[in-house]
Short mmCIF file of C-alpha atoms in Angstrom, two decimals:
data_model
loop_
_atom_site.label_atom_id
_atom_site.label_comp_id
_atom_site.label_asym_id
_atom_site.label_seq_id
_atom_site.Cartn_x
_atom_site.Cartn_y
_atom_site.Cartn_z
CA MET A 19 3.57 11.70 18.89
CA THR A 20 4.05 14.39 16.86
CA VAL A 21 7.54 15.11 14.34
CA ASP A 22 9.59 17.83 13.84
CA ASN A 23 7.86 20.27 11.54
CA SER A 24 11.57 20.87 10.16
CA ASP A 25 11.88 17.41 8.81
CA SER A 26 7.94 17.83 7.21
CA VAL A 27 7.45 17.80 3.32
CA ALA A 28 5.10 20.26 1.62
CA ASP A 29 2.12 19.94 0.10
CA ASN A 30 2.26 19.51 -3.33
CA GLU A 31 -0.37 21.72 -5.31
CA GLU A 32 0.87 20.79 -8.54
CA SER A 33 -0.64 17.77 -10.66
CA VAL A 34 1.99 15.33 -11.14
CA THR A 35 0.60 13.45 -13.98
CA PRO A 36 -2.50 15.12 -15.39
CA ALA A 37 -5.06 13.31 -16.14
CA VAL A 38 -6.53 13.23 -20.15
CA ASP A 39 -9.60 12.43 -21.14
CA SER A 40 -8.28 9.75 -24.07
CA GLU A 41 -9.84 6.42 -25.84
CA THR A 42 -8.71 3.26 -24.43
CA THR A 43 -5.12 2.36 -25.95
CA PRO A 44 -5.67 -1.06 -27.81
CA ASP A 45 -3.61 -3.73 -25.91
CA ARG A 46 -5.85 -2.53 -23.04
CA GLN A 47 -8.40 -5.31 -21.52
CA PRO A 48 -11.98 -3.75 -20.42
CA ASP A 49 -11.43 -4.68 -16.79
CA LYS A 50 -11.07 -2.39 -13.40
CA GLU A 51 -7.43 -2.12 -13.20
CA GLN A 52 -7.57 -0.19 -16.22
CA ASP A 53 -6.96 3.25 -15.57
CA LEU A 54 -4.68 4.60 -17.49
CA VAL A 55 -4.12 7.16 -20.59
CA PRO A 56 -2.21 7.45 -22.88
CA SER A 57 1.43 8.97 -22.24
CA PRO A 58 2.55 11.88 -23.18
CA THR A 59 5.54 12.93 -24.96
CA ARG A 60 8.59 11.71 -23.59
CA PRO A 61 10.68 14.98 -21.71
CA SER A 62 13.53 16.27 -24.11
CA LEU A 63 17.05 15.26 -23.11
CA VAL A 64 18.23 18.42 -21.99
CA ARG A 65 14.53 19.23 -19.67
CA ARG A 66 15.25 15.77 -18.26
CA LEU A 67 18.83 16.65 -17.27
CA LEU A 68 18.54 20.37 -15.96
CA ARG A 69 15.27 19.59 -13.84
CA ASN A 70 17.67 16.55 -11.87
CA ARG A 71 19.18 17.55 -8.71
CA THR A 72 20.18 14.24 -7.69
CA VAL A 73 23.89 13.50 -7.59
CA ARG A 74 25.11 10.41 -8.80
CA GLY A 75 28.25 8.34 -9.52
CA THR A 76 30.33 8.04 -12.45
CA ALA A 77 31.51 4.76 -12.29
CA ALA A 78 28.46 2.42 -12.98
CA GLY A 79 29.03 0.85 -15.81
CA VAL A 80 32.39 -0.72 -14.56
CA LEU A 81 30.63 -1.11 -10.89
CA VAL A 82 27.56 -3.26 -12.67
CA GLY A 83 29.92 -5.48 -14.69
CA GLY A 84 31.69 -6.54 -11.74
CA LEU A 85 28.40 -7.00 -10.01
CA LEU A 86 26.15 -8.94 -12.44
CA GLY A 87 29.69 -11.20 -12.40
CA ALA A 88 30.07 -12.01 -8.93
CA GLY A 89 26.01 -12.75 -8.76
CA ALA A 90 24.60 -9.58 -6.94
CA VAL A 91 22.20 -6.88 -8.03
CA PRO A 92 24.01 -3.91 -9.23
CA TRP A 93 22.76 -0.56 -7.86
CA ARG A 94 23.12 1.77 -10.52
CA THR A 95 25.00 5.04 -9.84
CA ASP A 96 26.50 8.11 -11.25
CA THR A 97 27.98 11.23 -10.04
CA LEU A 98 27.73 14.30 -12.00
CA PRO A 99 24.47 16.71 -11.33
CA LEU A 100 22.62 17.88 -13.81
CA LEU A 101 23.66 14.49 -15.69
CA GLY A 102 21.23 11.63 -16.75
CA PRO A 103 17.07 11.21 -16.11
CA ALA A 104 14.97 11.43 -12.86
CA PRO A 105 15.70 9.32 -9.82
CA CYS A 106 13.95 5.97 -9.77
CA TRP A 107 14.03 4.88 -13.54
CA ASP A 108 13.28 8.56 -14.71
CA SER A 109 10.10 9.30 -13.03
CA LEU A 110 10.51 11.55 -9.98
CA SER A 111 9.23 14.66 -11.41
CA ASP A 112 10.92 17.77 -9.64
CA SER A 113 7.44 18.72 -7.84
CA THR A 114 7.62 15.64 -6.18
CA MET A 115 11.37 15.89 -5.25
CA SER A 116 10.34 19.18 -3.73
CA SER A 117 7.57 17.78 -1.78
CA LEU A 118 9.50 15.11 0.30
CA PHE A 119 12.82 16.55 0.18
CA GLY A 120 12.86 20.11 -0.11
CA ASP A 121 16.25 21.61 -1.67
CA ARG A 122 18.53 19.31 0.17
CA ARG A 123 21.40 17.15 -1.64
CA THR A 124 19.67 14.22 -2.49
CA GLU A 125 21.84 10.73 -3.13
CA VAL A 126 19.78 8.07 -5.31
CA GLU A 127 20.84 3.94 -5.52
CA GLU A 128 18.71 2.89 -8.38
CA GLN A 129 18.44 -1.11 -9.16
CA MET A 130 17.88 -1.96 -13.11
CA LEU A 131 13.88 -3.94 -13.27
CA GLN A 132 14.19 -7.61 -14.09
CA THR A 133 12.56 -10.31 -12.41
CA ASP A 134 14.51 -12.33 -10.07
CA PRO A 135 15.40 -16.00 -10.99
CA HIS A 136 16.10 -16.80 -7.58
CA GLY A 137 13.15 -15.72 -5.93
CA GLN A 138 9.94 -17.07 -7.94
CA GLU A 139 9.76 -14.10 -9.66
CA LEU A 140 8.51 -11.68 -7.44
CA SER A 141 11.02 -9.35 -7.23
CA TYR A 142 11.33 -6.65 -9.93
CA GLY A 143 13.89 -4.00 -8.30
CA GLN A 144 13.82 -1.28 -5.98
CA CYS A 145 15.02 2.82 -5.64
CA ARG A 146 16.67 4.14 -2.95
CA ILE A 147 16.59 7.90 -2.40
CA THR A 148 18.25 9.65 0.66
CA SER A 149 18.59 13.05 1.46
CA TYR A 150 21.00 15.05 3.81
CA LYS A 151 21.09 17.96 5.85
CA GLU A 152 24.95 18.61 5.59
CA ASP A 153 26.72 16.05 6.27
CA ARG A 154 23.60 13.94 8.32
CA ALA A 155 20.97 11.75 6.60
CA SER A 156 17.40 13.27 6.90
CA ARG A 157 15.01 11.49 5.00
CA GLN A 158 14.90 8.18 3.01
CA LEU A 159 12.50 7.01 0.56
CA THR A 160 12.60 3.50 -0.71
CA VAL A 161 10.60 2.52 -3.95
CA ARG A 162 9.99 -1.12 -4.45
CA VAL A 163 8.51 -2.97 -7.39
CA HIS A 164 7.57 -6.26 -6.92
CA LYS A 165 4.52 -9.34 -7.64
CA LEU A 166 2.55 -9.60 -4.16
CA ASP A 167 3.41 -13.21 -2.96
CA GLY A 168 0.45 -15.54 -1.57
CA LEU A 169 1.88 -18.27 -0.18
CA HIS A 170 5.68 -17.67 0.28
CA GLY A 171 7.53 -15.03 2.53
CA SER A 172 5.94 -12.36 4.42
CA ASP A 173 3.33 -10.43 2.16
CA GLY A 174 0.34 -11.81 3.53
CA ARG A 175 1.46 -10.78 7.17
CA GLN A 176 4.19 -7.85 6.92
CA TRP A 177 2.56 -6.28 3.79
CA PRO A 178 -0.59 -5.73 4.68
CA GLU A 179 0.23 -4.37 8.23
CA GLU A 180 2.33 -1.61 6.94
CA PHE A 181 0.36 -1.11 3.15
CA LEU A 182 -3.05 -2.01 4.46
CA ALA A 183 -3.74 -0.10 7.49
CA ALA A 184 -6.27 2.21 9.23
CA GLY A 185 -4.49 5.59 8.82
CA MET A 186 -4.53 4.88 4.52
CA VAL A 187 -7.09 6.06 1.94
CA ALA A 188 -7.66 5.45 -1.44
CA LEU A 189 -6.04 7.33 -4.23
CA GLY A 190 -8.41 7.96 -6.09
CA GLU A 191 -11.10 6.67 -8.78
CA GLY A 192 -9.04 4.35 -11.29
CA LEU A 193 -5.95 3.92 -9.29
CA PRO A 194 -5.44 0.91 -7.40
CA GLY A 195 -3.79 1.93 -4.10
CA MET A 196 -3.44 3.67 -1.24
CA ALA A 197 -1.83 6.04 0.64
CA SER A 198 -0.62 7.24 4.03
CA SER A 199 1.68 9.83 5.63
CA SER A 200 4.26 6.36 5.63
CA ARG A 201 3.56 4.19 3.34
CA ALA A 202 1.88 4.42 -0.53
CA TRP A 203 1.30 1.76 -3.18
CA LEU A 204 -0.22 1.18 -5.94
CA ALA A 205 -0.61 -2.03 -8.34
CA LEU A 206 0.47 -1.69 -11.78
CA PRO A 207 -2.23 -2.52 -14.33
CA GLN A 208 -2.48 -6.46 -15.30
CA SER A 209 -2.73 -5.51 -19.66
CA CYS A 210 1.12 -4.62 -17.98
CA THR A 211 2.17 -7.31 -16.19
CA GLY A 212 -0.11 -10.42 -17.27
CA ARG A 213 -3.21 -11.71 -14.93
CA PRO A 214 -1.53 -12.92 -11.33
CA ALA A 215 -1.67 -17.26 -11.34
CA GLN A 216 -3.38 -18.76 -7.85
CA PHE A 217 -2.45 -17.69 -5.66
CA GLU A 218 -0.79 -14.36 -6.84
CA GLY A 219 -1.00 -11.08 -5.67
CA PRO A 220 -0.80 -8.39 -8.33
CA VAL A 221 2.72 -6.46 -9.89
CA VAL A 222 3.16 -3.30 -7.08
CA VAL A 223 5.41 -0.43 -6.43
CA ASP A 224 4.81 0.33 -2.79
CA VAL A 225 7.35 3.42 -1.13
CA GLY A 226 7.97 4.08 2.36
CA MET A 227 9.68 6.77 4.31
CA GLY A 228 10.18 6.23 7.81
CA PRO A 229 8.33 4.17 10.72
CA ALA A 230 5.20 3.22 9.47
CA GLY A 231 1.93 4.11 11.16
CA LEU A 232 3.95 6.71 12.75
CA ASP A 233 1.39 9.64 14.46
CA ILE A 234 1.77 13.28 13.41
CA SER A 235 -0.35 16.33 13.76
CA SER A 236 -2.80 16.31 10.60
CA GLU A 237 -1.25 19.19 8.57
CA TYR A 238 2.46 17.15 8.30
CA GLU A 239 0.13 13.84 7.33
CA ARG A 240 -1.61 15.56 4.88
CA GLU A 241 1.25 17.25 3.47
CA ASP A 242 3.38 13.50 3.83
CA ARG A 243 0.70 11.81 2.47
CA ALA A 244 0.20 13.93 -0.74
CA ALA A 245 3.88 13.82 -1.33
CA LEU A 246 4.18 9.80 -1.17
CA ALA A 247 0.74 9.35 -2.85
CA HIS A 248 2.50 11.41 -5.90
CA ALA A 249 5.66 9.47 -5.67
CA ALA A 250 3.78 6.49 -6.01
CA VAL A 251 1.94 7.97 -8.96
CA ASP A 252 4.95 8.77 -10.58
CA ALA A 253 7.54 5.51 -9.69
CA ALA A 254 4.28 3.33 -11.43
CA ASN A 255 4.00 5.69 -14.44
CA GLY A 256 7.79 5.19 -15.00
CA VAL A 257 7.80 1.56 -14.47
CA ILE A 258 5.33 1.13 -16.89
CA ARG A 259 7.35 2.91 -19.32
CA GLU A 260 10.58 0.82 -18.44
CA LEU A 261 8.45 -2.29 -19.12
CA GLY A 262 7.97 -1.04 -22.56
CA CYS A 263 4.04 -0.68 -21.56
CA SER A 264 1.89 2.69 -22.87
CA GLY A 265 -0.08 5.22 -21.13
CA VAL A 266 0.34 6.71 -17.55
CA TYR A 267 -2.46 6.39 -14.13
CA ARG A 268 -3.68 9.74 -13.73
CA SER A 269 -3.02 11.75 -10.60
CA PRO A 270 -4.19 11.08 -7.64
CA GLU A 271 -6.92 12.60 -6.10
CA LEU A 272 -7.10 12.08 -2.16
CA PRO A 273 -9.34 13.52 0.37
CA LYS A 274 -9.02 16.52 2.69
CA ASP A 275 -9.36 14.92 6.08
CA VAL A 276 -6.88 13.06 7.57
CA VAL A 277 -8.34 9.45 9.13
CA ALA A 278 -8.84 10.12 12.95
CA TRP A 279 -9.81 7.99 15.91
CA ARG A 280 -13.52 8.72 16.90
CA ASP A 281 -15.55 7.38 19.82
CA THR A 282 -17.35 4.32 18.63
CA GLN A 283 -20.81 3.21 18.11
CA PRO A 284 -21.19 -0.35 19.77
CA ASP A 285 -24.01 -0.42 17.75
CA ALA A 286 -22.59 0.40 14.36
CA PHE A 287 -19.16 -1.29 15.17
CA CYS A 288 -16.75 -0.10 12.53
CA GLY A 289 -19.52 2.47 11.06
CA ILE A 290 -21.21 -0.95 9.92
CA LYS A 291 -24.48 -1.17 10.08
CA GLY A 292 -26.09 -4.09 12.26
CA LEU A 293 -22.66 -5.03 13.92
CA ALA A 294 -23.06 -4.55 17.56
CA LEU A 295 -19.40 -4.80 19.72
CA PRO A 296 -20.61 -7.37 22.42
CA ALA A 297 -20.38 -5.72 25.90
CA ALA A 298 -17.74 -6.95 27.09
CA TYR A 299 -15.35 -5.52 24.69
CA ARG A 300 -16.85 -1.98 24.81
CA GLU A 301 -14.85 0.00 27.64
CA SER A 302 -11.51 -1.90 25.74
CA LEU A 303 -12.50 -0.68 21.82
CA SER A 304 -13.54 2.76 22.72
CA ARG A 305 -11.84 3.98 19.91
CA THR A 306 -12.15 3.42 16.00
CA ARG A 307 -10.48 4.39 12.84
CA VAL A 308 -11.67 3.51 9.40
CA GLY A 309 -9.46 4.20 6.52
CA GLY A 310 -10.20 3.15 2.82
CA ASP A 311 -12.91 3.77 1.98
CA GLY A 312 -14.21 3.38 -1.86
CA GLY A 313 -10.54 1.71 -2.62
CA ALA A 314 -9.30 -1.85 -2.85
CA ALA A 315 -9.88 -1.73 0.55
CA ARG A 316 -11.20 -0.74 3.88
CA ILE A 317 -9.76 -1.21 6.96
CA CYS A 318 -11.16 -0.05 10.78
CA GLU A 319 -8.66 -0.46 13.66
CA ALA A 320 -10.14 -0.68 17.72
CA ALA A 321 -8.45 0.82 20.61
CA GLY A 322 -9.00 2.05 24.20
CA SER A 323 -7.67 5.31 25.11
CA TYR A 324 -4.08 5.11 23.67
CA PRO A 325 -4.28 4.89 20.01
CA ARG A 326 -2.81 1.79 19.11
CA ALA A 327 -4.83 -0.26 17.09
CA ALA A 328 -6.02 -3.71 19.80
CA VAL A 329 -8.33 -4.75 16.75
CA ARG A 330 -7.85 -4.43 13.11
CA MET A 331 -10.80 -5.79 10.57
CA THR A 332 -9.97 -5.42 6.89
CA THR A 333 -12.59 -6.21 3.83
CA VAL A 334 -10.78 -6.36 0.93
CA VAL A 335 -12.32 -6.09 -2.54
CA ASP A 336 -10.33 -6.15 -5.26
CA PRO A 337 -9.55 -9.97 -6.27
CA ALA A 338 -6.27 -9.70 -6.85
CA LEU A 339 -4.96 -8.16 -4.29
CA ALA A 340 -7.42 -11.12 -2.19
CA GLU A 341 -4.75 -13.18 -3.07
CA VAL A 342 -2.34 -12.18 -1.24
CA PHE A 343 -4.37 -13.85 2.15
CA SER A 344 -4.07 -17.50 0.35
CA GLN A 345 -1.62 -18.61 2.97
CA ASP A 346 -3.63 -17.91 5.78
CA LEU A 347 -7.10 -19.36 3.94
CA LEU A 348 -4.69 -22.89 3.51
CA LYS A 349 -2.66 -22.87 6.34
CA GLY A 350 -3.89 -20.79 9.33
CA GLY A 351 -5.38 -22.46 11.82
CA SER A 352 -8.81 -24.55 11.94
CA SER A 353 -10.97 -24.63 8.75
CA PHE A 354 -14.29 -23.61 8.41
CA LYS A 355 -17.25 -23.27 5.72
CA GLY A 356 -19.52 -20.39 4.87
CA THR A 357 -22.98 -19.54 2.33
CA ASN A 358 -20.51 -18.68 -0.36
CA GLY A 359 -17.02 -19.22 0.44
CA TYR A 360 -14.01 -21.14 3.31
CA GLY A 361 -11.80 -19.62 5.69
CA SER A 362 -9.31 -20.37 8.53
CA PHE A 363 -8.53 -19.21 11.80
CA ASN A 364 -6.91 -19.21 15.20
CA VAL A 365 -6.97 -17.68 18.19
CA SER A 366 -5.91 -14.46 16.98
CA ARG A 367 -6.69 -14.14 13.59
CA ALA A 368 -9.18 -14.93 11.20
CA VAL A 369 -9.13 -15.00 7.25
CA TYR A 370 -12.73 -15.76 5.31
CA ARG A 371 -12.77 -15.33 1.50
CA ALA A 372 -16.28 -15.19 -0.04
CA ARG A 373 -17.34 -15.15 -3.95
CA CYS A 374 -19.54 -12.16 -4.90
CA GLN A 375 -20.58 -10.60 -7.82
CA THR A 376 -17.72 -8.51 -8.54
CA GLY A 377 -15.24 -11.36 -7.91
CA ASP A 378 -13.58 -12.93 -4.41
CA VAL A 379 -13.55 -10.72 -1.72
CA ILE A 380 -11.23 -11.54 1.75
CA PHE A 381 -13.10 -10.93 5.40
CA MET A 382 -9.84 -10.39 7.78
CA LEU A 383 -10.57 -10.52 11.65
CA GLU A 384 -7.23 -9.73 14.37
CA GLN A 385 -7.02 -9.11 17.69
CA LYS A 386 -3.53 -8.03 17.92
CA ASP A 387 -2.97 -8.31 21.44
CA ARG A 388 -5.18 -9.24 25.09
CA PHE A 389 -7.16 -6.00 26.85
CA GLY A 390 -9.74 -6.04 29.60
CA GLU A 391 -10.25 -8.74 30.85
CA GLN A 392 -11.00 -11.17 27.95
CA ASP A 393 -8.18 -13.54 26.70
CA PHE A 394 -8.58 -14.09 22.92
CA THR A 395 -11.90 -14.19 22.27
CA PHE A 396 -12.58 -11.73 19.84
CA ILE A 397 -11.91 -13.63 16.83
CA HIS A 398 -14.82 -16.37 17.79
CA ASP A 399 -17.38 -13.68 19.30
CA LEU A 400 -17.44 -11.60 16.64
CA LEU A 401 -16.49 -13.11 12.77
CA PRO A 402 -19.39 -14.57 11.88
CA ALA A 403 -21.42 -11.29 13.29
CA TYR A 404 -18.90 -9.34 11.35
CA VAL A 405 -18.82 -11.64 8.18
CA GLU A 406 -22.59 -11.43 8.10
CA ALA A 407 -23.08 -7.40 8.22
CA GLU A 408 -19.77 -6.73 6.31
CA SER A 409 -20.60 -8.78 3.13
CA SER A 410 -24.50 -6.97 3.21
CA ARG A 411 -23.38 -4.02 3.10
CA ILE A 412 -21.05 -4.09 0.31
CA GLY A 413 -23.52 -5.90 -1.74
CA CYS A 414 -22.14 -9.64 -1.39
CA GLY A 415 -25.45 -11.28 0.47
CA GLN A 416 -25.51 -11.92 3.26
CA GLU A 417 -22.95 -14.75 4.37
CA LYS A 418 -22.88 -16.72 6.84
CA VAL A 419 -20.49 -18.57 8.64
CA THR A 420 -20.33 -20.26 12.25
CA LEU A 421 -17.38 -21.78 13.32
CA PRO A 422 -15.99 -24.99 15.56
CA ARG A 423 -16.05 -25.12 19.01
CA GLY A 424 -13.22 -26.40 21.03
#
């Protein structure tokens, strides 16, 4: 299915956050999340006033007091055009807003950033922007700031389903995040948010627009992907500043090509040398696509003639992000062990955590639907070979696992 180009966003050729070569800031730690550069001078008040085309509401002060008194989380609005900061914590630049919404009227609902004392301090807040074509809502962008939860809620299932999909690409060197034409995310630096505890993932800024995984033409996919990637970086930099931290993320550098479906290579399934797809599955899994190469996670989806993923293989090489799958590791089904790790599995999903030189790595294999004449046997048939071949590919040694029978 393709979307009408009247709602496609324009490509953002202008860099949103210019890369600046500089020494690291004093309060940063020398680990992999440190990819920030010193903060540029904050825009002048006049510049911030003039660049904001967003309509907001004037009664914010009264509403916030009433909402807080009632125990509700306030949405901060004000209604005078050209007054107030840029949308989403003074973060989204003119070029990003133009790429997302063109010249349409927009309305913003924005929460103050603060941890939720009743939610294990997982949620920091969110921002929602709706654009209007005449009086009809046209597009809506949702920006969330939250800590990924490894043991409670749905982060181990729903979040990877949307934000670790094969249609996504890495944001570029030094940016721990990914983007597609409908979703994007970026982890905040631990020097700002603190190192996650056991079973906790990183604090992320994620952005979504429309249904996840919507198939559109490649031209519009590149445009939307670029717009969402810049929105994620813009928003993350605004959150970093709002939390009182220093530094900014660089502008994303996305690949030119989109992630496309290709004919399956049976002797190198999902592009993994040495991983052979059993003959019983080759007709049902005749097409594959691989996304995320070079980033925090590599994802392969396989399908038949209709490009709806029947199988997904996810390798997470970012140790902090790997914690998102803790619930599956501990409570996902029958347990098993390997050379340097452990995991659990059931008929439709298996998760294995290996201890590698760079930290913990997650290997996840999902059978999302029944296909061909086979029942839900794919996990048992392919997981040991997948873990062994993929661990060798990423330089984690040759992990060997054995699944119990029965």
